[in-house]
Amino acid sequence: MREDYRKWYSHHLGRDIEMLVFGEWGYPVLLFPTTMGRYYEAKDFGLIESARWFIENRKIKIYCIDSIDRDSWYAKHLQPSVRIQNHTWYDRMVNEELVPWIQHECQVDKIGVGGCSFGGFQALNFAFRHPNRVAYLWSMGAKFDIRSFMDGYYDDNVYFNNPPDYIPNAHNDHFYRMNIVLGTSEYDFCKPENYRMSEILNRKGIQHWLDVRPWGEHDWPVWREMFPHYLSMVSP
């Protein structure tokens, strides 16, 4: 299984960004890490290994991006307005630097995005902010309401990065062309958030699959079971 390390300077963030890429060719999937996770997390916790067949058979190519959570959502040393602004710069880096690169490299119009736990929030938030970029969205064990990170602070940046707030009022034809899975499990403490998001999507008539696994908690064994199942749904 081919593995490539990549690093580039992001002009939006003013820093280097690191990434691991798995596979030689295939439909591109961008994976966001969990809370304050690094670009090598999915490899270390076996998520990439669970997708080995798809990677080695050139069905899927996986891009594991770094996070800046320590300078955004979890940066308690910064004012909330600065935390959310830093995330908006990260979102611009992904949307304006990374995704166009992936689209060009893989010769596709849209990509797949996914993530576990907080990475699932990142994936869903990116997909609904930029639905013209995304054909497949898989969240695994995610929570979607981020107002608790803001210590009571609220502005337009918070609104437009809090899916339960902005999705009910958003309108985009691409919402109805996305293949969406909200993955959770019976004993996942984020399960209620997935039911809530499912209801929001239902009210808008947005097709999706609320996948509730009948075992397991908020942990990697469940996500390693989910991920290859979700990859099997890709039809480039």
XYZ file of C-alpha atoms in Angstrom:
236
model
C 0.000 0.000 0.000
C 1.596 3.216 -1.151
C 2.041 5.929 1.480
C 3.241 9.460 0.713
C 4.109 12.241 3.136
C 3.376 15.750 1.898
C 3.968 19.177 3.374
C 3.241 22.595 1.952
C 3.076 26.182 3.133
C -0.489 27.441 3.476
C -0.822 31.133 2.686
C -4.216 31.209 4.383
C -2.799 29.868 7.650
C 0.729 31.257 7.427
C 2.243 27.921 8.365
C 3.232 24.533 7.010
C 0.519 21.881 6.751
C 1.312 18.158 6.806
C -0.616 15.287 5.262
C -0.370 11.564 4.538
C -1.728 10.196 1.276
C -2.522 6.502 0.815
C -2.868 4.915 -2.604
C -1.707 5.479 -6.151
C -5.056 6.055 -7.832
C -8.729 5.978 -6.964
C -11.640 8.119 -5.904
C -10.344 10.742 -3.442
C -11.451 10.764 0.176
C -10.354 13.539 2.528
C -10.192 12.410 6.169
C -10.243 14.869 9.060
C -8.701 13.767 12.402
C -10.402 13.580 15.782
C -10.027 16.201 18.510
C -6.578 17.823 18.207
C -5.526 14.801 16.129
C -2.637 14.788 13.702
C -2.381 13.744 10.081
C -1.018 10.278 11.024
C -3.838 9.436 13.453
C -5.963 7.413 11.006
C -2.948 5.251 10.237
C -1.977 4.790 13.899
C -5.494 3.702 14.936
C -5.985 1.234 12.091
C -8.571 3.153 10.064
C -6.331 3.119 6.996
C -5.659 -0.594 7.431
C -9.416 -1.212 7.421
C -9.498 0.362 3.953
C -6.477 -1.534 2.589
C -8.413 -3.527 -0.022
C -9.916 -0.376 -1.555
C -6.544 1.368 -1.594
C -4.518 -1.512 -3.021
C -7.143 -2.196 -5.696
C -7.006 1.458 -6.797
C -10.616 2.094 -5.866
C -9.911 4.782 -3.264
C -7.138 7.284 -2.561
C -7.148 8.680 0.984
C -5.833 12.089 2.047
C -5.277 12.485 5.805
C -5.006 16.167 6.660
C -3.686 17.770 9.847
C -5.875 19.799 12.191
C -5.318 23.174 13.847
C -7.728 22.486 16.718
C -5.179 23.684 19.289
C -5.395 27.125 17.710
C -9.117 27.144 17.029
C -11.829 25.163 18.797
C -9.666 24.022 21.718
C -7.556 27.182 22.092
C -8.836 28.253 25.503
C -5.936 30.722 25.750
C -7.510 32.733 22.903
C -10.661 34.814 22.780
C -13.624 32.941 21.200
C -13.713 35.414 18.308
C -10.090 34.534 17.509
C -10.706 30.792 17.832
C -13.547 30.802 15.314
C -11.667 33.138 12.973
C -8.724 30.728 12.978
C -11.076 27.935 11.986
C -12.433 29.991 9.102
C -8.852 30.336 7.809
C -8.466 26.560 8.099
C -11.695 26.098 6.146
C -10.382 28.418 3.436
C -7.127 26.467 3.297
C -9.031 23.219 2.739
C -11.480 24.717 0.244
C -9.148 26.960 -1.759
C -5.793 25.172 -1.509
C -6.186 21.485 -0.725
C -9.408 20.420 -2.437
C -8.572 21.980 -5.828
C -5.237 20.168 -5.673
C -7.013 16.867 -4.926
C -9.557 17.468 -7.688
C -6.774 18.077 -10.193
C -4.669 15.134 -9.037
C -7.575 12.677 -9.165
C -9.383 14.263 -12.108
C -12.744 14.558 -10.345
C -15.300 17.323 -9.901
C -16.224 16.338 -6.349
C -14.523 14.408 -3.545
C -15.536 12.341 -0.527
C -15.035 13.680 3.008
C -15.176 11.850 6.289
C -13.994 11.735 9.852
C -14.441 10.161 13.260
C -15.645 12.024 16.347
C -14.661 15.702 15.954
C -13.367 14.852 12.494
C -16.927 13.888 11.626
C -18.077 17.382 12.567
C -15.290 18.845 10.421
C -16.340 16.695 7.474
C -20.046 17.494 7.725
C -19.418 21.191 8.278
C -17.111 21.359 5.261
C -19.572 19.431 3.093
C -22.528 21.680 3.865
C -20.490 24.865 3.621
C -19.079 23.777 0.252
C -21.566 21.263 -1.205
C -20.331 21.901 -4.741
C -17.065 20.206 -3.718
C -18.473 17.070 -2.052
C -20.205 13.978 -3.439
C -19.814 11.677 -0.399
C -19.997 12.564 3.295
C -19.412 10.097 6.118
C -19.437 11.138 9.759
C -18.618 8.498 12.365
C -19.441 9.156 16.005
C -19.728 12.902 15.493
C -21.276 15.735 17.464
C -22.401 18.721 15.391
C -23.298 21.597 17.731
C -20.096 23.549 18.509
C -21.551 26.416 20.556
C -20.114 24.901 23.745
C -16.627 25.751 22.449
C -17.452 29.454 22.256
C -18.054 30.257 25.939
C -21.284 32.081 25.104
C -19.777 34.085 22.227
C -21.806 34.175 19.008
C -21.266 35.906 15.675
C -21.731 35.171 11.976
C -18.639 32.939 11.913
C -20.084 30.817 14.722
C -23.470 30.653 12.990
C -22.016 29.579 9.644
C -19.880 26.874 11.289
C -22.604 25.442 13.510
C -24.555 22.993 11.310
C -27.680 22.756 13.506
C -28.032 26.537 13.132
C -27.277 27.211 9.486
C -28.421 24.041 7.690
C -32.154 24.583 8.394
C -31.924 27.973 6.638
C -29.501 27.011 3.862
C -30.539 26.253 0.302
C -28.338 24.600 -2.311
C -29.183 22.094 -5.028
C -25.959 20.213 -4.286
C -27.348 19.200 -0.865
C -29.686 16.832 -2.682
C -26.913 15.232 -4.737
C -24.680 14.259 -1.820
C -24.439 10.696 -0.545
C -24.613 11.211 3.225
C -24.100 8.771 6.091
C -24.430 9.738 9.755
C -22.723 6.863 11.550
C -23.149 6.224 15.268
C -23.624 3.280 17.641
C -25.940 2.155 20.391
C -23.711 3.306 23.272
C -22.106 6.298 21.539
C -22.564 9.405 23.689
C -22.921 11.367 20.428
C -25.895 9.275 19.281
C -28.510 11.927 20.229
C -26.670 14.501 18.087
C -26.915 12.168 15.098
C -30.638 11.706 15.595
C -30.985 15.472 15.814
C -29.002 16.043 12.617
C -30.974 13.311 10.862
C -34.215 15.090 11.764
C -32.845 18.399 10.431
C -32.001 16.730 7.134
C -35.358 14.956 7.008
C -37.191 18.251 7.409
C -35.306 19.591 4.388
C -35.909 16.464 2.330
C -32.171 15.696 2.143
C -31.623 11.974 1.609
C -29.188 10.296 4.012
C -28.593 7.130 6.016
C -28.638 7.283 9.809
C -26.482 4.226 10.529
C -26.814 3.137 14.165
C -24.593 0.140 14.879
C -26.142 -2.222 17.455
C -22.993 -2.506 19.546
C -19.991 -0.495 20.628
C -19.232 2.876 22.093
C -17.579 6.073 20.917
C -14.359 4.391 19.851
C -12.184 3.172 16.997
C -13.427 -0.447 16.752
C -16.847 0.794 15.607
C -15.333 3.305 13.193
C -13.007 0.678 11.710
C -16.097 -1.427 10.976
C -18.003 1.476 9.454
C -15.315 2.942 7.221
C -14.806 0.113 4.692
C -18.582 -0.355 4.526
C -19.011 3.292 3.569
C -16.162 3.130 1.031
C -17.923 0.214 -0.682
C -20.734 2.620 -1.592
C -18.553 4.819 -3.783
C -19.409 4.747 -7.466
C -16.939 7.076 -9.232
